[in-house]
GROMACS .gro file of C-alpha atoms in nm:
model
  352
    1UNK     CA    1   1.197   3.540 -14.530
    2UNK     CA    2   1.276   3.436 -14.896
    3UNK     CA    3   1.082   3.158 -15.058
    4UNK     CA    4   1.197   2.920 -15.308
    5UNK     CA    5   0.969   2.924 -15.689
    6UNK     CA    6   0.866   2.577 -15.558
    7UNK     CA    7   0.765   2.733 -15.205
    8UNK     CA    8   0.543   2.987 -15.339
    9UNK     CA    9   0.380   2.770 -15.638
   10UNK     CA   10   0.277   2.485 -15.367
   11UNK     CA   11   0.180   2.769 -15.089
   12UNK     CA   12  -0.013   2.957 -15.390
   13UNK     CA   13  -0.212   2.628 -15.481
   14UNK     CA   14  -0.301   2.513 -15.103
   15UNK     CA   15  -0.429   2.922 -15.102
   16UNK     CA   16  -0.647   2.887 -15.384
   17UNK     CA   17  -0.771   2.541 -15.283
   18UNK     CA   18  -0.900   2.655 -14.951
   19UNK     CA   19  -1.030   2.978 -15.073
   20UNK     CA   20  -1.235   2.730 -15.366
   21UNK     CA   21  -1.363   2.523 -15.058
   22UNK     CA   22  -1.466   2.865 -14.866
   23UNK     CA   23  -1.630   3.002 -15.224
   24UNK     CA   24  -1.818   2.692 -15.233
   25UNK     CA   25  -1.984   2.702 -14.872
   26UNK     CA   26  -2.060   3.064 -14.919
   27UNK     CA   27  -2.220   2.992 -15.270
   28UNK     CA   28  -2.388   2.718 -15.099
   29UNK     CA   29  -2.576   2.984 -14.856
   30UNK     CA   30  -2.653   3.266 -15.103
   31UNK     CA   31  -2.826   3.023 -15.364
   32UNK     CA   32  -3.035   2.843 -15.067
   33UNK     CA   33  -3.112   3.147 -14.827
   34UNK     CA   34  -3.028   3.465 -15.040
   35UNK     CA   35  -2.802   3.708 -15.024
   36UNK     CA   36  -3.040   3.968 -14.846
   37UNK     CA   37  -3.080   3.706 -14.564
   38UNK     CA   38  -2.784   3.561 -14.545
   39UNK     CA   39  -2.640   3.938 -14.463
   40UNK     CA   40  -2.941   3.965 -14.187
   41UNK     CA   41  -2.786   3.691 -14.007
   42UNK     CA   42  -2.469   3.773 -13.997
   43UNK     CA   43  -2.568   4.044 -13.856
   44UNK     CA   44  -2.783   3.899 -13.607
   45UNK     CA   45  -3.137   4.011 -13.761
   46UNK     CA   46  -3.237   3.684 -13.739
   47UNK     CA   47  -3.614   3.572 -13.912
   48UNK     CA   48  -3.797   3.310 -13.810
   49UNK     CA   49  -3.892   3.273 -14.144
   50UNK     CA   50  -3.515   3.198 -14.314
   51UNK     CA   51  -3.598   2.925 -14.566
   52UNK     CA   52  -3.264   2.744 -14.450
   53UNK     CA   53  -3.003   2.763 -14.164
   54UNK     CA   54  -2.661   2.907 -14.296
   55UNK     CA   55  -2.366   2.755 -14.260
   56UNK     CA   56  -2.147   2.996 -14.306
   57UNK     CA   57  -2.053   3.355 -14.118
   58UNK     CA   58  -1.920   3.674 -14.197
   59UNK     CA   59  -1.559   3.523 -14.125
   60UNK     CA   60  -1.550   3.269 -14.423
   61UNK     CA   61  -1.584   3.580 -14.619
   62UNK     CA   62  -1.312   3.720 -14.491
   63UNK     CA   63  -1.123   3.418 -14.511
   64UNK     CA   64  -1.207   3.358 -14.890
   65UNK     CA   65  -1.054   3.754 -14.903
   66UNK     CA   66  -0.750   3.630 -14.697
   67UNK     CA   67  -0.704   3.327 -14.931
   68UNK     CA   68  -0.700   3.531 -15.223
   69UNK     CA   69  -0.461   3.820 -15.154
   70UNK     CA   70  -0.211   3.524 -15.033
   71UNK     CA   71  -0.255   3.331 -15.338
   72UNK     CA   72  -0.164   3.651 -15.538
   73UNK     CA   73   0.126   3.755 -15.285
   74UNK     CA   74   0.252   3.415 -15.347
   75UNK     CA   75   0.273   3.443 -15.702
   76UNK     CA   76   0.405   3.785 -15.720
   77UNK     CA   77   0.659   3.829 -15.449
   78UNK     CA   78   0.930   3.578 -15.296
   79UNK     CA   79   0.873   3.722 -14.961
   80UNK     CA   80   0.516   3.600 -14.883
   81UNK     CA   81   0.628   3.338 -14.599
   82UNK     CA   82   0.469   3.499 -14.355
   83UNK     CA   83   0.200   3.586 -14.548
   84UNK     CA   84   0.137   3.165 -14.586
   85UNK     CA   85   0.188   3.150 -14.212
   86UNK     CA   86  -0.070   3.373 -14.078
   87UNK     CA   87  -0.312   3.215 -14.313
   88UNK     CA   88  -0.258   2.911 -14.247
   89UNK     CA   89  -0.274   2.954 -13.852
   90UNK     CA   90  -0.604   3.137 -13.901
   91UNK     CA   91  -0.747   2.823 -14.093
   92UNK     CA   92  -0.632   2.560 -13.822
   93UNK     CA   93  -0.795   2.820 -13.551
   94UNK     CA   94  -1.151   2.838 -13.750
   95UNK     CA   95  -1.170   2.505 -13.877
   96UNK     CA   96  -0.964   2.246 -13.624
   97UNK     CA   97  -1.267   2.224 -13.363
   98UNK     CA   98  -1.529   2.134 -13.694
   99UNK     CA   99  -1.364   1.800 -13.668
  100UNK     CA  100  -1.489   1.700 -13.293
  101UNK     CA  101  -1.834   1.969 -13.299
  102UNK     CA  102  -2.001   1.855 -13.651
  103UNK     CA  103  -2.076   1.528 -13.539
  104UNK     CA  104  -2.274   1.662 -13.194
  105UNK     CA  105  -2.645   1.604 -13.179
  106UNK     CA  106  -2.706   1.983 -13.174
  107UNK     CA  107  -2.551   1.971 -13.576
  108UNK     CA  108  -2.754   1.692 -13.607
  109UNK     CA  109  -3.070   1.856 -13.510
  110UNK     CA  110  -2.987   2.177 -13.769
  111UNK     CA  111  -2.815   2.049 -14.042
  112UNK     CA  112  -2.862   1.723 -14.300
  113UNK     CA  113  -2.672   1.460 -14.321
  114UNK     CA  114  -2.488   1.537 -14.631
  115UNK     CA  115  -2.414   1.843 -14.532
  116UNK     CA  116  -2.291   1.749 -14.217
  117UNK     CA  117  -2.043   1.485 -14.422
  118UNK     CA  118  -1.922   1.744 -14.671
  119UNK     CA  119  -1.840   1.999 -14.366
  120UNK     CA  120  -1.634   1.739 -14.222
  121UNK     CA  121  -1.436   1.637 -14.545
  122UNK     CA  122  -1.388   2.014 -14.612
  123UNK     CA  123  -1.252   2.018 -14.239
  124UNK     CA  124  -1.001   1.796 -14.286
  125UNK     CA  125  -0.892   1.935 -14.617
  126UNK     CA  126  -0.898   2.276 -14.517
  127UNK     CA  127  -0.682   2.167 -14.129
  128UNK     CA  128  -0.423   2.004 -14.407
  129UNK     CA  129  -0.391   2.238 -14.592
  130UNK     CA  130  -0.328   2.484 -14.317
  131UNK     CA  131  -0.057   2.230 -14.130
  132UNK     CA  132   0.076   2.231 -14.520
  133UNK     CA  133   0.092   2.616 -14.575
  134UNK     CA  134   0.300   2.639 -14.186
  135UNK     CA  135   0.501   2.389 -14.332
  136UNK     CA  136   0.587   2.519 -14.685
  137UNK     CA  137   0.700   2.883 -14.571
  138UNK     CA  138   0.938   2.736 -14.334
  139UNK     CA  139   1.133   2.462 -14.520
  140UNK     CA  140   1.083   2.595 -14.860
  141UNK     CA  141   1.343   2.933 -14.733
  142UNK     CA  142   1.604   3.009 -14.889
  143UNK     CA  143   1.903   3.319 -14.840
  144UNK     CA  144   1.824   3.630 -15.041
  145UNK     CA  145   2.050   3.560 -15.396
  146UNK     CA  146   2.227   3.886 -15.359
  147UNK     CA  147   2.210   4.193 -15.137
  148UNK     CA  148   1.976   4.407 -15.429
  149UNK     CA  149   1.693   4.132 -15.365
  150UNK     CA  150   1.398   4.268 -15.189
  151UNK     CA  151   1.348   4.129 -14.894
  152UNK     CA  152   1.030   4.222 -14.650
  153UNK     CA  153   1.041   4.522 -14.380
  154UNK     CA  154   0.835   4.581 -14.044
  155UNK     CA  155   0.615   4.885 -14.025
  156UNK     CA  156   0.758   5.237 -13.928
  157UNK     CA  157   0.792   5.349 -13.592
  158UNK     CA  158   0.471   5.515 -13.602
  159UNK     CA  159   0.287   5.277 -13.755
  160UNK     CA  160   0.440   5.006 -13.496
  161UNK     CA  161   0.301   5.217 -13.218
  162UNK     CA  162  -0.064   5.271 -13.342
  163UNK     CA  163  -0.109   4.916 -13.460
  164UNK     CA  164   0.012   4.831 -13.124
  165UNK     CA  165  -0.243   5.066 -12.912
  166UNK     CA  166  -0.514   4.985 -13.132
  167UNK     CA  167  -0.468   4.608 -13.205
  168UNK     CA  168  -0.362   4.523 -12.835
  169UNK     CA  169  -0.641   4.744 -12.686
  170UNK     CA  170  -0.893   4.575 -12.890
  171UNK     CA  171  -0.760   4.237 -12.771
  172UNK     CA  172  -0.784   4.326 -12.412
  173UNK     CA  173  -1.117   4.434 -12.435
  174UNK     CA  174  -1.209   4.108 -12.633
  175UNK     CA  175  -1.090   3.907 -12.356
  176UNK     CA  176  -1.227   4.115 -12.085
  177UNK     CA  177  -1.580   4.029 -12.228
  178UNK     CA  178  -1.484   3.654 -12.235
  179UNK     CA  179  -1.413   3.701 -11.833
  180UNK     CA  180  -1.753   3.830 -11.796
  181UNK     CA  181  -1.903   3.609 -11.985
  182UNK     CA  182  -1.772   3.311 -11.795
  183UNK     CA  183  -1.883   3.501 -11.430
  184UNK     CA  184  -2.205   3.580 -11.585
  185UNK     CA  185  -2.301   3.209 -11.714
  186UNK     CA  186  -2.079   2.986 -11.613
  187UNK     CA  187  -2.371   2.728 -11.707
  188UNK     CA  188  -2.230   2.696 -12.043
  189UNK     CA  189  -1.915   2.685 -12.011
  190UNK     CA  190  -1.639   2.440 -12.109
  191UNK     CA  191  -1.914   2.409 -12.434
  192UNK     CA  192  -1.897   2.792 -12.538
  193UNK     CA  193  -1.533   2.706 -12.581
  194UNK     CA  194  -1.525   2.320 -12.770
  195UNK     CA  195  -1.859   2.298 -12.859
  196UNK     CA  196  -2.159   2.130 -12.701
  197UNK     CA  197  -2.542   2.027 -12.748
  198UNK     CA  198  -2.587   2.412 -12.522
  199UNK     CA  199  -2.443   2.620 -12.734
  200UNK     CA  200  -2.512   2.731 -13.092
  201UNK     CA  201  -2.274   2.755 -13.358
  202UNK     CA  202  -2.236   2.784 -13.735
  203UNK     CA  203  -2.162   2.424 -13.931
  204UNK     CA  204  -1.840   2.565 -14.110
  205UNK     CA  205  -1.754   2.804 -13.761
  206UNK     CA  206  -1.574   2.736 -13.436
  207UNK     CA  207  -1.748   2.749 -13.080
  208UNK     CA  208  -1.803   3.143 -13.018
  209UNK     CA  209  -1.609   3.147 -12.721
  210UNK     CA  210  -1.345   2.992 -12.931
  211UNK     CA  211  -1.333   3.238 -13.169
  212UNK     CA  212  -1.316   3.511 -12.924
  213UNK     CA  213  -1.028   3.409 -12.770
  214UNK     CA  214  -0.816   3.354 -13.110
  215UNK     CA  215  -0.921   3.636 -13.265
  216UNK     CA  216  -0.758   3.827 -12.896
  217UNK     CA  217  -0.435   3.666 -12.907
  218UNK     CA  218  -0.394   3.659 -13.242
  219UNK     CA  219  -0.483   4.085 -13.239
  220UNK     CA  220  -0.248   4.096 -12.894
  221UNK     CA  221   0.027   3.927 -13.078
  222UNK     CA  222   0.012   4.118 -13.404
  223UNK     CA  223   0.004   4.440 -13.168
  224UNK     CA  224   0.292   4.304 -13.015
  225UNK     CA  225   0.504   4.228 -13.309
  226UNK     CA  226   0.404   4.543 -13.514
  227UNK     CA  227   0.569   4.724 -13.197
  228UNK     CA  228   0.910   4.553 -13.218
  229UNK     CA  229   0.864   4.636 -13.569
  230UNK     CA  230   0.902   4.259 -13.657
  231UNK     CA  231   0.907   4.156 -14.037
  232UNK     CA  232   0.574   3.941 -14.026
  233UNK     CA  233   0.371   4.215 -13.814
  234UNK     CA  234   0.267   4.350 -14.143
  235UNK     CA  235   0.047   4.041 -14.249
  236UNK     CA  236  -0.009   3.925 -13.938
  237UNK     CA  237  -0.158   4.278 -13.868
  238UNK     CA  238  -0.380   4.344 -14.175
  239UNK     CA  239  -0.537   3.964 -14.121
  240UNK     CA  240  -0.594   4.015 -13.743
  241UNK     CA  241  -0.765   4.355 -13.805
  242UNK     CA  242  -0.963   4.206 -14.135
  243UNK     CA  243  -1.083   3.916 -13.871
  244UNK     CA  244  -1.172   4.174 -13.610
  245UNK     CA  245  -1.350   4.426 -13.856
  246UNK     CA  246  -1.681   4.215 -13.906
  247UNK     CA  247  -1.759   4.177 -13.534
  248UNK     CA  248  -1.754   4.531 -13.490
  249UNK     CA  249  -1.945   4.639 -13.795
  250UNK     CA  250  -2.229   4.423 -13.760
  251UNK     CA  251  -2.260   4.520 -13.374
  252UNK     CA  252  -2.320   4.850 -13.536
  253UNK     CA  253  -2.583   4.780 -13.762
  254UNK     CA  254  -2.764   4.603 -13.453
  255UNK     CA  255  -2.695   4.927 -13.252
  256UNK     CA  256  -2.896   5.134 -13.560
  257UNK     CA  257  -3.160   4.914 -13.609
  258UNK     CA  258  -3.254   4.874 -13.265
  259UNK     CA  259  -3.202   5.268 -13.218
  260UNK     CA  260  -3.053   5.190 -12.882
  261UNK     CA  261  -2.841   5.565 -12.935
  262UNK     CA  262  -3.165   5.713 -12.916
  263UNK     CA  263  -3.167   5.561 -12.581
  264UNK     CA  264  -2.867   5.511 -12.456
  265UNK     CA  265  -2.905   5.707 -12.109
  266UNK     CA  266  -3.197   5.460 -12.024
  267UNK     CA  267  -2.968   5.101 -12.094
  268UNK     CA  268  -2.774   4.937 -11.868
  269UNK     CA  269  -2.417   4.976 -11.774
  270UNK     CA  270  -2.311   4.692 -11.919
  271UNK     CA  271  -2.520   4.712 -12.252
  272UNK     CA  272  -2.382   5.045 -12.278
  273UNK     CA  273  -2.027   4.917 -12.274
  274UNK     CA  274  -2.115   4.691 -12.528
  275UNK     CA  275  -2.264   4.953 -12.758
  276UNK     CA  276  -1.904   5.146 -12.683
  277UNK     CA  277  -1.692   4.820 -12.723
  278UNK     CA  278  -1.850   4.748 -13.080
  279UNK     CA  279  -1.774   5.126 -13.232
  280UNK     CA  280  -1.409   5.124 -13.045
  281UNK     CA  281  -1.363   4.761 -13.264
  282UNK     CA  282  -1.478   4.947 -13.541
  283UNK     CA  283  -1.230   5.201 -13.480
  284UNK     CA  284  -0.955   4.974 -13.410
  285UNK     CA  285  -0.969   4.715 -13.699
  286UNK     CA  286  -1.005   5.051 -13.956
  287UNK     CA  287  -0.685   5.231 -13.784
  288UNK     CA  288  -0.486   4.891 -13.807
  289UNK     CA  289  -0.573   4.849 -14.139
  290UNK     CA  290  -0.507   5.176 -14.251
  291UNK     CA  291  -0.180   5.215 -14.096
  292UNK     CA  292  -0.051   4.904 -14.198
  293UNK     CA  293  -0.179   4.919 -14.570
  294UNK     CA  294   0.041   5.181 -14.657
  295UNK     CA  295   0.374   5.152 -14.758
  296UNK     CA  296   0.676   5.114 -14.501
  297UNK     CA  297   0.974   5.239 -14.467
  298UNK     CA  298   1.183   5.102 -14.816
  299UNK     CA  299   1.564   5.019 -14.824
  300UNK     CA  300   1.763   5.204 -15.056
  301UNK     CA  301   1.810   4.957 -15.397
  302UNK     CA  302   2.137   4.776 -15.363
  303UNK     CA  303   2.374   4.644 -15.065
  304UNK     CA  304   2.347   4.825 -14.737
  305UNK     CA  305   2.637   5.114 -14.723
  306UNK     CA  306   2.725   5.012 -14.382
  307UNK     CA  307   2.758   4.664 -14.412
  308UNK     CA  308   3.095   4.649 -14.585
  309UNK     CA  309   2.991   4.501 -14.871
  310UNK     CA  310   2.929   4.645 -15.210
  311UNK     CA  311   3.088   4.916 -15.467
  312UNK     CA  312   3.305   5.118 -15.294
  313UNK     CA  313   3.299   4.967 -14.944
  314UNK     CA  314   3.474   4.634 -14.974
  315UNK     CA  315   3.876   4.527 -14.940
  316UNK     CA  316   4.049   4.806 -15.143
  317UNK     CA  317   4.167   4.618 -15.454
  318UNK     CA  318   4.500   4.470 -15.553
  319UNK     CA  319   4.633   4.772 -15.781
  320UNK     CA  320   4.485   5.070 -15.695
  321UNK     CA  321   4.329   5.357 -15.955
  322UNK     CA  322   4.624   5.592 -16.056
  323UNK     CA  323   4.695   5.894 -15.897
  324UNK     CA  324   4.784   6.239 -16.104
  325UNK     CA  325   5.171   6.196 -16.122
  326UNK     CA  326   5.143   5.834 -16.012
  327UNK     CA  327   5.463   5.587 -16.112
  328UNK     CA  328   5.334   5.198 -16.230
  329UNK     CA  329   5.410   4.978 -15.890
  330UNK     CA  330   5.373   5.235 -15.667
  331UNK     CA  331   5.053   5.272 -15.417
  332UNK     CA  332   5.049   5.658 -15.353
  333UNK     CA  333   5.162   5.971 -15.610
  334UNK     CA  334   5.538   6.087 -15.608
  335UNK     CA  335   5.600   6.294 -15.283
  336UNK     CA  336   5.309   6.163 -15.081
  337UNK     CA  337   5.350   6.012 -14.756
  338UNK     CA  338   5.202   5.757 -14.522
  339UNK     CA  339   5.177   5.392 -14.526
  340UNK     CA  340   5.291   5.177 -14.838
  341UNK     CA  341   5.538   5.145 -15.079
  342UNK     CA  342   5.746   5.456 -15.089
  343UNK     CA  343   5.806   5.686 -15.381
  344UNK     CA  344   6.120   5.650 -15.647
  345UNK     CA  345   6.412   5.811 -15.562
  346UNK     CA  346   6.456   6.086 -15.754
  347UNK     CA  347   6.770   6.010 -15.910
  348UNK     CA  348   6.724   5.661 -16.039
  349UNK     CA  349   7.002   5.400 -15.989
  350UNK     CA  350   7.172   5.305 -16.328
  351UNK     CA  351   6.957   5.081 -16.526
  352UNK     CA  352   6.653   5.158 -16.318
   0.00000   0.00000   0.00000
C-alpha cells in the first residue's frame, strides 16, 4: 500500500511519540535500579536486594526499537502502511489491559501512586496512538502515481517457507505451554490472562498469559502470511520475531547460570522441554529475522511487460514508423501483404 506525504508525516509523529513515552519508562528504570539490575531481571535473576521494582521489561525495549525503525520507514518510503499497522496492533496488545490492571491492589501494593497515575496517562496515550497509527495507514492510501513507483513485495518463495516453519512452529509451541499451564494451575487462571491481585506483572506490561498468547498468534499469523507471500508478511514478520527473540534469549542465560546442561539427564521431562523450547525460540526468532531482513525478490524498474501497458506494449499508434520503401498513407511497405491498407498500384491513375 501507498501512503499519502500527510499519511506518513502523522504515522511518523504518533511513532516517535510512543517510542518518547517508551524511552522515558525505560530511562525511568536504569536511573532508579541500574542498568546491571535492571538486565538481571529481565532475565529473571531476581535480588532481593533491587533498590526499586522495575516497571518496565525486555519488550518496551523492543518496542522503543520497533517505534524507531517505523518512524524512519515512514519518513523514507511511501510504502510503510503496513509497517504503521503492525506497530500499532502490537501497542494496543501490550498496553490495552494497563488501563483495567494498574488500578488493582496488587499495583497498589508495588508501585507509588504517581507512578501508578503516569502509567495510566501513558496508557491511554500510547492505546490512541495505536487506534491512530491503524487508522492513518488505511485512509491516508492512495494508488501508486505511475507504474515506475515502488511499491512493496512479499518475501521469496524460500523465504515464505522458512519464516513459515519457523514462525508458526514457534507459535504452536507457545501455545502448547499456555495449555499446560492452564491444566497445571488452573488456580490462577482467568487472572494470568486480565490481570488479578494472584498474579504478578510489570506496571507498563500486560498479564503474562496475555502476552503469551499475542505474541502466538501474532508469530502464527506472520508465518501464515509470509507463506502466501503476502505484501505485509515482511514487517509483520521481522516485529513478531523481534517480540519473540527476548523470551528465548533470556531463558538461555537462566539455562547457563543455573548450569542445568550440566545436568540435564537428572531434570524432569517437562523442565527439559522447557530448556529445549527456549533454544528452539532462539533459533526461530534468529532464522525469521534473518530470512526476512534480506532483500526480496525486486521488480524490474518501470511498467510490468505483461501488463499491456508501457513503451512498446500499448495500442499500436495512429501512423505507424516507416518501413524501408514505405509510401506516406500507407500501413505496410510496397509489396507486403496482410491486413490494412493495400499498396499503390503500380501504375498510378492520372493525377495521382
Amino acid at each position: 500500500m501507498i501512503l499519502t506525504r500527510g499519511a506518513r508525516v502523522t504515522g511518523a509523529v504518533l511513532s516517535a511519540v510512543l517510542a518518547v513515552i517508551v524511552a522515558g519508562w525505560l530511562i525511568r528504570d536504569v536511573d532508579a535500579i541500574g542498568f546491571g539490575q535492571l538486565w538481571r531481571n529481565w532475565s529473571g535473576l531476581y535480588d532481593i536486594h533491587i533498590r526499586s521494582v522495575p516497571t518496565t521489561s525486555a519488550t518496551d525495549l523492543v518496542l522503543f526499537v520497533v517505534y524507531v525503525a517505523v518512524t524512519v520507514a515512514a519518513l523514507r518510503t511511501a510504502s510503510a502502511a503496513s509497517a504503521l499497522v503492525v506497530a500499532g496492533v502490537v501497542t494496543l496488545t501490550v498496553r490495552l489491559p494497563g488501563l483495567w490492571t494498574i488500578g488493582s491492589r496488587r499495583m497498589e501494593a508495588v508501585y507509588s501512586d504517581e507512578l501508578r497515575s503516569r502509567a495510566l496517562i501513558c496508557a491511554f496515550v500510547a492505546v490512541a496512538a495505536a487506534a491512530a497509527m491503524i487508522i492513518t495507514a488505511g485512509a491516508g492510501r492512495r494508488p501508486p502515481v505511475d507504474s515506475y513507483e515502488p511499491t512493496p513485495t512479499g518475501p521469496g518463495p524460500g523465504t515464505g517457507v522458512l519464516t513459515f516453519l519457523a514462525l508458526s512452529a514457534a507459535g504452536a509451541v507457545l501455545i502448547a505451554w499456555e495449555i499446560r499451564q492452564i491444566v497445571r494451575d488452573p488456580e490462577f487462571f482467568p487472572d494470568w490472562y486480565v490481570g488479578g491481585d494472584r498474579v504478578a506483572q510489570y506496571l507498563t506490561g500486560p498479564p503474562p498469559g496475555w502476552a503469551t498468547v499475542m505474541l502466538a498468534l501474532l508469530c502464527v499469523f506472520a508465518g501464515i502470511s509470509a507463506a502466501a507471500r503476502a505484501r505485509h508478511a515482511r514487517p509483520f514478520g521481522l516485529v513478531a520475531a523481534a517480540v519473540l527473540l527476548p523470551g528465548g534469549v533470556f531463558g538461555v542465560v537462566r539455562i547457563v547460570h543455573y548450569d542445568m546442561l550440566e545436568h540435564f539427564a537428572d531434570l524432569s521431562t517437562e523442565l527439559q522441554l522447557s530448556l529445549l523450547s527456549s533454544f528452539f525460540q532462539v533459533f526461530a526468532a534468529l532464522a525469521a529475522l534473518i530470512a526476512l531482513a534480506l532483500p526480496g525478490p525486486v521488480r524490474a524498474p518501470g511498467p510490468d511487460p505483461w501488463s499491456g501497458s508501457g513503451p512498446g506494449w500499448g495500442p499500436a499508434p495512429a501512423t505507424p514508423p516507416p518501413y524501408p520503401g514505405q509510401r506516406p498513407g500507407y500501413g505496410y511497405p510496397q509489396g507486403g501483404g496482410g491486413f490494412g491498407p493495400p499498396p499503390p498500384p503500380s501504375q498510378p491513375p492520372p493525377g495521382w
